[in-house]
Amino acid sequence: DVSPMPGDPILALMAAYREDDSPNKVDLGVGVYQDDDGNTPVLRAVAHAEQRLLESQTTKSYVGIAGFEDFNGQMQAMLFGERHAALADRRVTTVQTAGGSGGLRVAGELIASLRPDATIWVTTPTWANHTPLLGSTGLELKSVRYYDTATGELDADGLIEDVANIPEGDVLLLHGCCHNPTGADLTPELWQALTEICVRNRLLPFVDTAYQGFADGLEQDAAGVRYMAEHVPEMLAVNSCSKNFGLYRERTGALCALASSETDARAVRTHLMKITRSMISMPPDHGARIVATILGDAQLKSVWLDELGAMRDRMAQQRRDFVSALEAYGLADRFGFVARQTGMFSLLGIDREVIDRLRDEWHVYIVGSSRINVAGLTASKVAYIAEALAATIAA
Ligand code: LMR
């Protein structure tokens, strides 16, 4: 006696877009990078690495619960920086996870087992899947103010006030960069202020970094999490290779736990391994092996960094082109924040009725929260999208 469940809003939109046979259709939905032709290419560095693996790999036997250790080391260095004091002190332990989402879930299970009464505080808004992913652990989720849809800017005062009121021992979930869905990131001053509050009020920071390299640069995008890791005694941090390596379907990510001592880090690791074993036994290997091959080879790494930079620069240009295209309709000021924000997303702040009409009448697909994926604002479509937006807003 099973009744059907509603579909995931982001993935359901992806399916609806695929079924639309209009030649005008535009995908501004799911957070997947696309080129000018609407394709999500395999990066050149990835193709080279896969070729090497094909030629050199001699077994597909199990690797282990924590995944591939070379990869784990590279992921913690990518997030924290190779010379970070916490790494030198061996206070960070890292396990490979099934994508960033897998890392979030393992971290959630860790919190639920060690501190079942803790609440996870998320930003308003946050990634739509944070709630089911973390809520499924049984933990309670509550929210802090973060973004002002009317101005397209951070609500810095609201955020600080709300975080200052979080009870001791609770968890604060932040986005390392490229905030999903708003595109509005924490400033260095806000990272500092939040770090102070976390230390003073004994909150556990939990940082989700799914888009490292898509905002200002690989190193720059980790500045906030690195600063925080220098000052807090404990922290959880997840990073993903879905977007920056284009490895979406390979489910490649890592969870780093920063503990107050090396002994504690070792103890936490045993919990992470027990949780992983009970959930998926072991993470998938192929994506991690690709990333380790790229990051372990100076030439391949440089090819990858160029490709990452090209994706970043293109999305920044498309943000500017979108706002320019809106000038003709007197909407450049209203949506000017899109050009000031970074990463893959912005939140247009338009009504649900406008979003529905964009889809039904213009075949332009936007997530129900009014989030757009700026990678879809391609050169050949941007004028059409601006026209569609102007027409539906005016109607
Ligand atoms: C998104 O936010 O669109 C991406 O992170 C993809 C997803 O799984 O939701």
Short mmCIF file of C-alpha atoms and ligand atoms in Angstrom, two decimals:
data_model
loop_
_atom_site.label_atom_id
_atom_site.label_comp_id
_atom_site.label_asym_id
_atom_site.label_seq_id
_atom_site.Cartn_x
_atom_site.Cartn_y
_atom_site.Cartn_z
CA ASP A 1 0.00 0.00 0.00
CA VAL A 2 2.38 2.66 -1.27
CA SER A 3 1.39 6.13 -2.33
CA PRO A 4 3.72 8.10 -4.63
CA MET A 5 6.08 10.74 -3.26
CA PRO A 6 6.51 14.19 -4.78
CA GLY A 7 9.66 14.43 -6.93
CA ASP A 8 12.76 16.39 -5.93
CA PRO A 9 12.04 19.93 -7.17
CA ILE A 10 15.43 20.50 -8.85
CA LEU A 11 15.70 17.07 -10.48
CA ALA A 12 12.02 17.09 -11.54
CA LEU A 13 12.69 20.34 -13.38
CA MET A 14 15.64 18.71 -15.14
CA ALA A 15 13.35 15.89 -16.32
CA ALA A 16 10.65 18.33 -17.49
CA TYR A 17 13.26 20.27 -19.48
CA ARG A 18 14.44 17.09 -21.22
CA GLU A 19 10.90 16.28 -22.29
CA ASP A 20 10.21 19.76 -23.71
CA ASP A 21 10.69 19.60 -27.49
CA SER A 22 10.58 23.37 -28.12
CA PRO A 23 13.65 24.58 -30.08
CA ASN A 24 13.65 27.69 -27.85
CA LYS A 25 13.96 25.88 -24.54
CA VAL A 26 16.50 27.20 -22.04
CA ASP A 27 17.84 25.30 -19.03
CA LEU A 28 18.55 27.60 -16.09
CA GLY A 29 17.67 24.86 -13.61
CA VAL A 30 19.93 22.20 -12.14
CA GLY A 31 23.41 23.29 -11.04
CA VAL A 32 25.39 21.73 -13.85
CA TYR A 33 27.87 23.68 -15.96
CA GLN A 34 27.04 23.89 -19.65
CA ASP A 35 28.93 25.34 -22.60
CA ASP A 36 27.56 27.56 -25.38
CA ASP A 37 25.92 24.55 -27.03
CA GLY A 38 24.21 23.49 -23.82
CA ASN A 39 26.59 20.54 -23.33
CA THR A 40 28.35 19.57 -20.12
CA PRO A 41 31.71 18.46 -21.50
CA VAL A 42 34.18 15.98 -20.03
CA LEU A 43 37.14 18.21 -19.08
CA ARG A 44 40.31 17.59 -21.09
CA ALA A 45 42.31 16.95 -17.92
CA VAL A 46 39.72 14.36 -16.88
CA ALA A 47 39.82 12.59 -20.26
CA HIS A 48 43.65 12.43 -20.08
CA ALA A 49 43.54 11.06 -16.55
CA GLU A 50 40.97 8.43 -17.54
CA GLN A 51 43.16 7.37 -20.45
CA ARG A 52 46.09 6.91 -18.06
CA LEU A 53 43.94 4.89 -15.69
CA LEU A 54 42.74 2.71 -18.53
CA GLU A 55 46.31 1.97 -19.51
CA SER A 56 47.72 1.48 -16.02
CA GLN A 57 45.00 0.15 -13.73
CA THR A 58 45.32 -3.56 -13.11
CA THR A 59 42.55 -4.22 -10.59
CA LYS A 60 39.11 -3.08 -9.53
CA SER A 61 39.35 -4.73 -6.16
CA TYR A 62 38.05 -2.89 -3.06
CA VAL A 63 40.04 0.11 -1.85
CA GLY A 64 38.73 0.62 1.67
CA ILE A 65 36.09 2.34 3.79
CA ALA A 66 37.88 5.71 3.86
CA GLY A 67 38.53 5.61 0.11
CA PHE A 68 41.76 6.45 -1.70
CA GLU A 69 44.21 8.06 0.72
CA ASP A 70 46.12 10.05 -1.95
CA PHE A 71 42.83 11.63 -2.93
CA ASN A 72 41.91 12.35 0.70
CA GLY A 73 45.22 14.13 1.24
CA GLN A 74 44.79 16.17 -1.91
CA MET A 75 41.24 17.16 -1.00
CA GLN A 76 42.20 18.40 2.44
CA ALA A 77 45.11 20.33 0.93
CA MET A 78 42.79 21.84 -1.69
CA LEU A 79 40.37 23.04 0.95
CA PHE A 80 42.68 24.05 3.79
CA GLY A 81 45.84 24.91 1.81
CA GLU A 82 48.91 22.69 1.87
CA ARG A 83 50.65 24.53 4.69
CA HIS A 84 47.68 25.06 6.99
CA ALA A 85 48.63 24.70 10.67
CA ALA A 86 45.72 22.32 11.32
CA LEU A 87 47.15 19.89 8.74
CA ALA A 88 50.67 20.20 10.14
CA ASP A 89 49.25 19.45 13.59
CA ARG A 90 47.42 16.41 12.18
CA ARG A 91 44.16 17.72 13.55
CA VAL A 92 42.30 17.06 10.29
CA THR A 93 41.07 13.65 9.25
CA THR A 94 39.54 13.13 5.82
CA VAL A 95 37.40 10.39 4.32
CA GLN A 96 36.28 10.03 0.74
CA THR A 97 32.54 10.32 0.24
CA ALA A 98 29.93 9.68 -2.44
CA GLY A 99 29.93 13.27 -3.71
CA GLY A 100 29.60 16.34 -1.53
CA SER A 101 26.10 15.14 -0.66
CA GLY A 102 27.50 11.88 0.71
CA GLY A 103 29.89 13.94 2.83
CA LEU A 104 27.04 16.04 4.18
CA ARG A 105 25.10 12.94 5.10
CA VAL A 106 28.05 11.21 6.80
CA ALA A 107 28.73 14.42 8.74
CA GLY A 108 25.05 14.60 9.69
CA GLU A 109 25.15 11.02 10.96
CA LEU A 110 28.28 11.83 12.99
CA ILE A 111 26.54 14.76 14.66
CA ALA A 112 23.38 12.71 15.21
CA SER A 113 25.32 9.92 16.92
CA LEU A 114 27.57 12.09 19.10
CA ARG A 115 25.19 14.94 19.85
CA PRO A 116 21.64 13.88 19.00
CA ASP A 117 20.08 16.95 20.63
CA ALA A 118 22.02 19.41 18.49
CA THR A 119 20.17 21.60 16.01
CA ILE A 120 21.70 22.37 12.62
CA TRP A 121 21.23 26.03 11.71
CA VAL A 122 21.08 26.73 7.98
CA THR A 123 21.02 29.99 6.06
CA THR A 124 17.74 31.34 4.66
CA PRO A 125 17.67 30.25 1.94
CA THR A 126 19.98 27.28 1.55
CA TRP A 127 20.43 24.48 -1.01
CA ALA A 128 17.05 22.76 -1.29
CA ASN A 129 18.58 19.33 -0.62
CA HIS A 130 20.27 20.34 2.66
CA THR A 131 16.99 19.83 4.49
CA PRO A 132 16.19 16.25 3.35
CA LEU A 133 19.86 15.19 3.46
CA LEU A 134 20.45 16.35 7.00
CA GLY A 135 16.89 16.12 8.30
CA SER A 136 16.88 12.39 7.47
CA THR A 137 19.43 11.85 10.24
CA GLY A 138 16.74 12.82 12.75
CA LEU A 139 18.46 16.09 13.62
CA GLU A 140 16.38 19.23 13.84
CA LEU A 141 17.10 22.02 11.35
CA LYS A 142 16.43 25.69 12.00
CA SER A 143 17.38 28.76 10.03
CA VAL A 144 19.22 32.05 10.40
CA ARG A 145 18.68 35.15 8.26
CA TYR A 146 21.17 35.44 5.40
CA TYR A 147 19.88 37.18 2.31
CA ASP A 148 17.57 40.06 1.48
CA THR A 149 15.66 39.19 -1.68
CA ALA A 150 14.45 42.77 -2.08
CA THR A 151 17.98 44.21 -2.40
CA GLY A 152 19.85 41.17 -3.71
CA GLU A 153 22.39 41.65 -0.90
CA LEU A 154 23.39 39.75 2.22
CA ASP A 155 21.43 40.53 5.37
CA ALA A 156 24.65 40.82 7.37
CA ASP A 157 23.08 42.32 10.51
CA GLY A 158 20.30 39.72 10.57
CA LEU A 159 22.81 36.92 10.11
CA ILE A 160 25.09 38.05 12.92
CA GLU A 161 22.19 38.69 15.28
CA ASP A 162 20.68 35.24 14.63
CA VAL A 163 23.98 33.35 14.87
CA ALA A 164 24.78 35.12 18.14
CA ASN A 165 21.55 33.66 19.54
CA ILE A 166 22.27 30.04 18.59
CA PRO A 167 22.53 27.91 21.74
CA GLU A 168 25.90 26.47 22.76
CA GLY A 169 26.70 23.10 21.20
CA ASP A 170 24.59 23.60 18.07
CA VAL A 171 25.87 23.43 14.51
CA LEU A 172 26.09 26.26 11.96
CA LEU A 173 26.02 25.15 8.31
CA LEU A 174 27.70 27.64 5.98
CA HIS A 175 28.53 27.61 2.27
CA GLY A 176 32.29 27.93 1.65
CA CYS A 177 31.75 29.94 -1.56
CA CYS A 178 29.25 30.39 -4.40
CA HIS A 179 26.28 30.31 -2.03
CA ASN A 180 23.53 28.09 -3.40
CA PRO A 181 20.96 29.45 -4.27
CA THR A 182 21.72 33.16 -3.81
CA GLY A 183 25.23 33.69 -5.27
CA ALA A 184 25.88 36.09 -2.36
CA ASP A 185 28.97 35.06 -0.40
CA LEU A 186 30.22 35.92 3.06
CA THR A 187 32.75 38.77 3.13
CA PRO A 188 36.08 38.27 4.95
CA GLU A 189 34.69 40.48 7.76
CA LEU A 190 31.67 38.21 8.12
CA TRP A 191 33.83 35.08 8.17
CA GLN A 192 35.78 36.71 11.01
CA ALA A 193 32.68 37.75 12.91
CA LEU A 194 31.09 34.30 12.56
CA THR A 195 34.33 32.63 13.62
CA GLU A 196 34.43 34.76 16.78
CA ILE A 197 30.85 33.85 17.63
CA CYS A 198 31.48 30.13 17.01
CA VAL A 199 34.47 30.19 19.35
CA ARG A 200 32.77 32.31 22.02
CA ASN A 201 29.45 30.41 22.01
CA ARG A 202 30.96 26.97 21.36
CA LEU A 203 29.15 26.36 18.08
CA LEU A 204 30.37 23.75 15.61
CA PRO A 205 30.92 25.22 12.12
CA PHE A 206 30.03 22.89 9.27
CA VAL A 207 31.09 24.22 5.86
CA ASP A 208 29.77 22.92 2.55
CA THR A 209 32.06 23.83 -0.37
CA ALA A 210 30.58 22.46 -3.58
CA TYR A 211 31.88 25.07 -6.03
CA GLN A 212 35.52 25.77 -5.10
CA GLY A 213 37.14 27.63 -7.99
CA PHE A 214 33.90 28.94 -9.49
CA ALA A 215 33.90 32.34 -7.73
CA ASP A 216 37.30 34.08 -7.61
CA GLY A 217 39.85 31.24 -7.85
CA LEU A 218 40.70 27.90 -6.28
CA GLU A 219 42.72 29.40 -3.41
CA GLN A 220 40.65 32.58 -3.00
CA ASP A 221 37.41 30.62 -2.68
CA ALA A 222 38.74 28.72 0.33
CA ALA A 223 39.91 31.82 2.23
CA GLY A 224 36.89 31.86 4.55
CA VAL A 225 37.05 28.20 5.52
CA ARG A 226 40.84 28.45 5.99
CA TYR A 227 40.49 31.46 8.27
CA MET A 228 37.84 29.72 10.32
CA ALA A 229 39.95 26.55 10.58
CA GLU A 230 42.80 28.59 12.06
CA HIS A 231 40.66 29.76 14.95
CA VAL A 232 38.02 27.19 15.87
CA PRO A 233 38.83 24.06 17.87
CA GLU A 234 36.54 21.81 15.85
CA MET A 235 34.89 21.96 12.46
CA LEU A 236 33.34 19.78 9.76
CA ALA A 237 33.95 20.61 6.10
CA VAL A 238 32.76 18.93 2.93
CA ASN A 239 34.05 19.48 -0.59
CA SER A 240 32.89 18.18 -3.92
CA CYS A 241 34.50 17.48 -7.30
CA SER A 242 31.18 17.46 -9.16
CA LYS A 243 31.41 21.00 -10.48
CA ASN A 244 35.08 22.02 -10.48
CA PHE A 245 36.21 18.74 -12.09
CA GLY A 246 32.91 18.20 -13.94
CA LEU A 247 32.62 14.75 -12.35
CA TYR A 248 28.94 15.00 -11.43
CA ARG A 249 27.90 11.39 -12.04
CA GLU A 250 31.08 9.91 -10.57
CA ARG A 251 30.00 11.02 -7.07
CA THR A 252 33.36 12.30 -5.89
CA GLY A 253 33.75 14.24 -2.67
CA ALA A 254 35.38 14.32 0.74
CA LEU A 255 34.55 15.05 4.35
CA CYS A 256 37.20 16.67 6.56
CA ALA A 257 36.81 16.71 10.32
CA LEU A 258 38.98 19.17 12.23
CA ALA A 259 39.42 18.07 15.83
CA SER A 260 41.08 19.82 18.76
CA SER A 261 43.95 17.30 18.86
CA GLU A 262 45.49 14.56 16.77
CA THR A 263 44.12 11.98 19.23
CA ASP A 264 40.60 13.33 18.82
CA ALA A 265 40.99 13.39 15.03
CA ARG A 266 41.92 9.70 15.09
CA ALA A 267 38.91 8.92 17.25
CA VAL A 268 36.57 10.86 14.95
CA ARG A 269 37.96 8.93 12.00
CA THR A 270 36.82 5.62 13.54
CA HIS A 271 33.30 7.04 13.77
CA LEU A 272 33.35 8.26 10.16
CA MET A 273 34.45 4.83 8.99
CA LYS A 274 31.81 3.05 11.03
CA ILE A 275 29.12 5.33 9.61
CA THR A 276 30.33 4.91 6.03
CA ARG A 277 30.49 1.13 6.39
CA SER A 278 26.93 1.03 7.68
CA MET A 279 25.58 3.29 4.93
CA ILE A 280 27.38 2.41 1.70
CA SER A 281 30.21 0.12 2.85
CA MET A 282 32.76 2.00 0.72
CA PRO A 283 32.75 5.03 -1.56
CA PRO A 284 33.06 4.70 -5.37
CA ASP A 285 36.63 4.91 -6.64
CA HIS A 286 36.75 6.05 -10.25
CA GLY A 287 36.22 9.79 -9.75
CA ALA A 288 38.65 9.95 -6.84
CA ARG A 289 41.28 8.16 -8.91
CA ILE A 290 40.80 10.71 -11.74
CA VAL A 291 41.18 13.65 -9.37
CA ALA A 292 44.24 12.14 -7.71
CA THR A 293 45.82 11.57 -11.14
CA ILE A 294 45.22 15.20 -12.14
CA LEU A 295 46.35 16.77 -8.88
CA GLY A 296 49.38 14.48 -8.68
CA ASP A 297 50.73 15.56 -12.07
CA ALA A 298 51.91 19.18 -12.54
CA GLN A 299 51.07 19.24 -16.25
CA LEU A 300 47.58 17.79 -15.90
CA LYS A 301 46.92 20.06 -12.94
CA SER A 302 47.81 23.08 -15.01
CA VAL A 303 45.46 21.94 -17.82
CA TRP A 304 42.70 21.51 -15.25
CA LEU A 305 43.33 24.92 -13.63
CA ASP A 306 43.04 26.54 -17.07
CA GLU A 307 39.77 24.76 -17.73
CA LEU A 308 38.45 25.72 -14.30
CA GLY A 309 39.45 29.35 -14.91
CA ALA A 310 37.72 29.32 -18.30
CA MET A 311 34.45 28.08 -16.73
CA ARG A 312 34.70 30.73 -14.01
CA ASP A 313 35.46 33.60 -16.40
CA ARG A 314 32.71 32.56 -18.78
CA MET A 315 30.06 32.52 -16.05
CA ALA A 316 31.22 35.95 -14.82
CA GLN A 317 30.95 37.30 -18.37
CA GLN A 318 27.50 35.77 -18.79
CA ARG A 319 26.36 37.49 -15.61
CA ARG A 320 27.41 40.85 -17.11
CA ASP A 321 25.83 40.02 -20.50
CA PHE A 322 22.53 39.16 -18.83
CA VAL A 323 22.36 42.49 -17.01
CA SER A 324 23.36 44.32 -20.23
CA ALA A 325 20.62 42.53 -22.16
CA LEU A 326 18.10 43.70 -19.54
CA GLU A 327 19.04 47.35 -20.12
CA ALA A 328 16.76 47.53 -23.18
CA TYR A 329 13.80 46.77 -20.88
CA GLY A 330 14.77 49.12 -18.05
CA LEU A 331 15.53 46.14 -15.79
CA ALA A 332 19.32 46.44 -15.46
CA ASP A 333 19.12 48.17 -12.08
CA ARG A 334 16.58 45.76 -10.66
CA PHE A 335 18.70 42.73 -11.55
CA GLY A 336 22.12 44.43 -11.34
CA PHE A 337 23.05 42.22 -8.38
CA VAL A 338 23.41 39.27 -10.79
CA ALA A 339 26.57 40.87 -12.25
CA ARG A 340 27.99 41.57 -8.77
CA GLN A 341 27.52 38.01 -7.50
CA THR A 342 29.74 35.01 -8.21
CA GLY A 343 29.53 31.31 -8.90
CA MET A 344 26.80 29.39 -10.63
CA PHE A 345 23.64 30.82 -9.10
CA SER A 346 21.61 33.93 -8.46
CA LEU A 347 18.17 34.30 -6.99
CA LEU A 348 16.04 36.56 -9.19
CA GLY A 349 13.44 37.24 -6.52
CA ILE A 350 10.55 36.92 -8.99
CA ASP A 351 7.11 35.48 -8.16
CA ARG A 352 6.11 31.89 -8.65
CA GLU A 353 3.56 32.96 -11.27
CA VAL A 354 6.32 34.60 -13.35
CA ILE A 355 8.48 31.47 -13.00
CA ASP A 356 5.59 29.26 -14.18
CA ARG A 357 4.83 31.52 -17.15
CA LEU A 358 8.50 31.59 -18.12
CA ARG A 359 8.39 27.80 -18.31
CA ASP A 360 4.94 27.37 -19.88
CA GLU A 361 5.02 30.23 -22.40
CA TRP A 362 8.72 30.77 -23.08
CA HIS A 363 10.24 27.35 -22.28
CA VAL A 364 12.68 28.96 -19.85
CA TYR A 365 13.26 26.62 -16.88
CA ILE A 366 14.05 28.19 -13.50
CA VAL A 367 13.96 26.53 -10.06
CA GLY A 368 10.82 27.44 -8.06
CA SER A 369 12.80 29.52 -5.59
CA SER A 370 13.62 31.82 -8.59
CA ARG A 371 17.21 30.54 -8.71
CA ILE A 372 18.95 30.67 -12.08
CA ASN A 373 22.01 28.72 -13.19
CA VAL A 374 24.05 31.45 -14.88
CA ALA A 375 25.93 28.89 -17.02
CA GLY A 376 22.68 28.63 -19.02
CA LEU A 377 22.76 32.33 -19.98
CA THR A 378 24.57 31.46 -23.21
CA ALA A 379 25.50 34.02 -25.89
CA SER A 380 22.85 32.73 -28.29
CA LYS A 381 20.08 32.65 -25.65
CA VAL A 382 20.70 35.66 -23.42
CA ALA A 383 18.68 38.15 -25.51
CA TYR A 384 15.76 35.71 -25.65
CA ILE A 385 15.91 35.13 -21.88
CA ALA A 386 15.94 38.90 -21.22
CA GLU A 387 12.96 39.36 -23.54
CA ALA A 388 11.09 36.50 -21.84
CA LEU A 389 11.78 37.85 -18.36
CA ALA A 390 10.73 41.38 -19.30
CA ALA A 391 7.54 40.16 -20.98
CA THR A 392 6.46 37.91 -18.11
CA ILE A 393 7.20 40.52 -15.45
CA ALA A 394 5.19 43.13 -17.38
CA ALA A 395 2.25 40.78 -18.04
C1 LMR B 1 21.91 22.07 -7.63
O1 LMR B 1 21.76 22.73 -6.61
O2 LMR B 1 21.21 22.25 -8.66
C2 LMR B 1 22.97 21.01 -7.70
O3 LMR B 1 23.66 20.97 -6.51
C3 LMR B 1 22.46 19.71 -8.15
C4 LMR B 1 21.55 19.05 -7.16
O4 LMR B 1 21.78 17.86 -6.90
O5 LMR B 1 20.61 19.65 -6.65
#
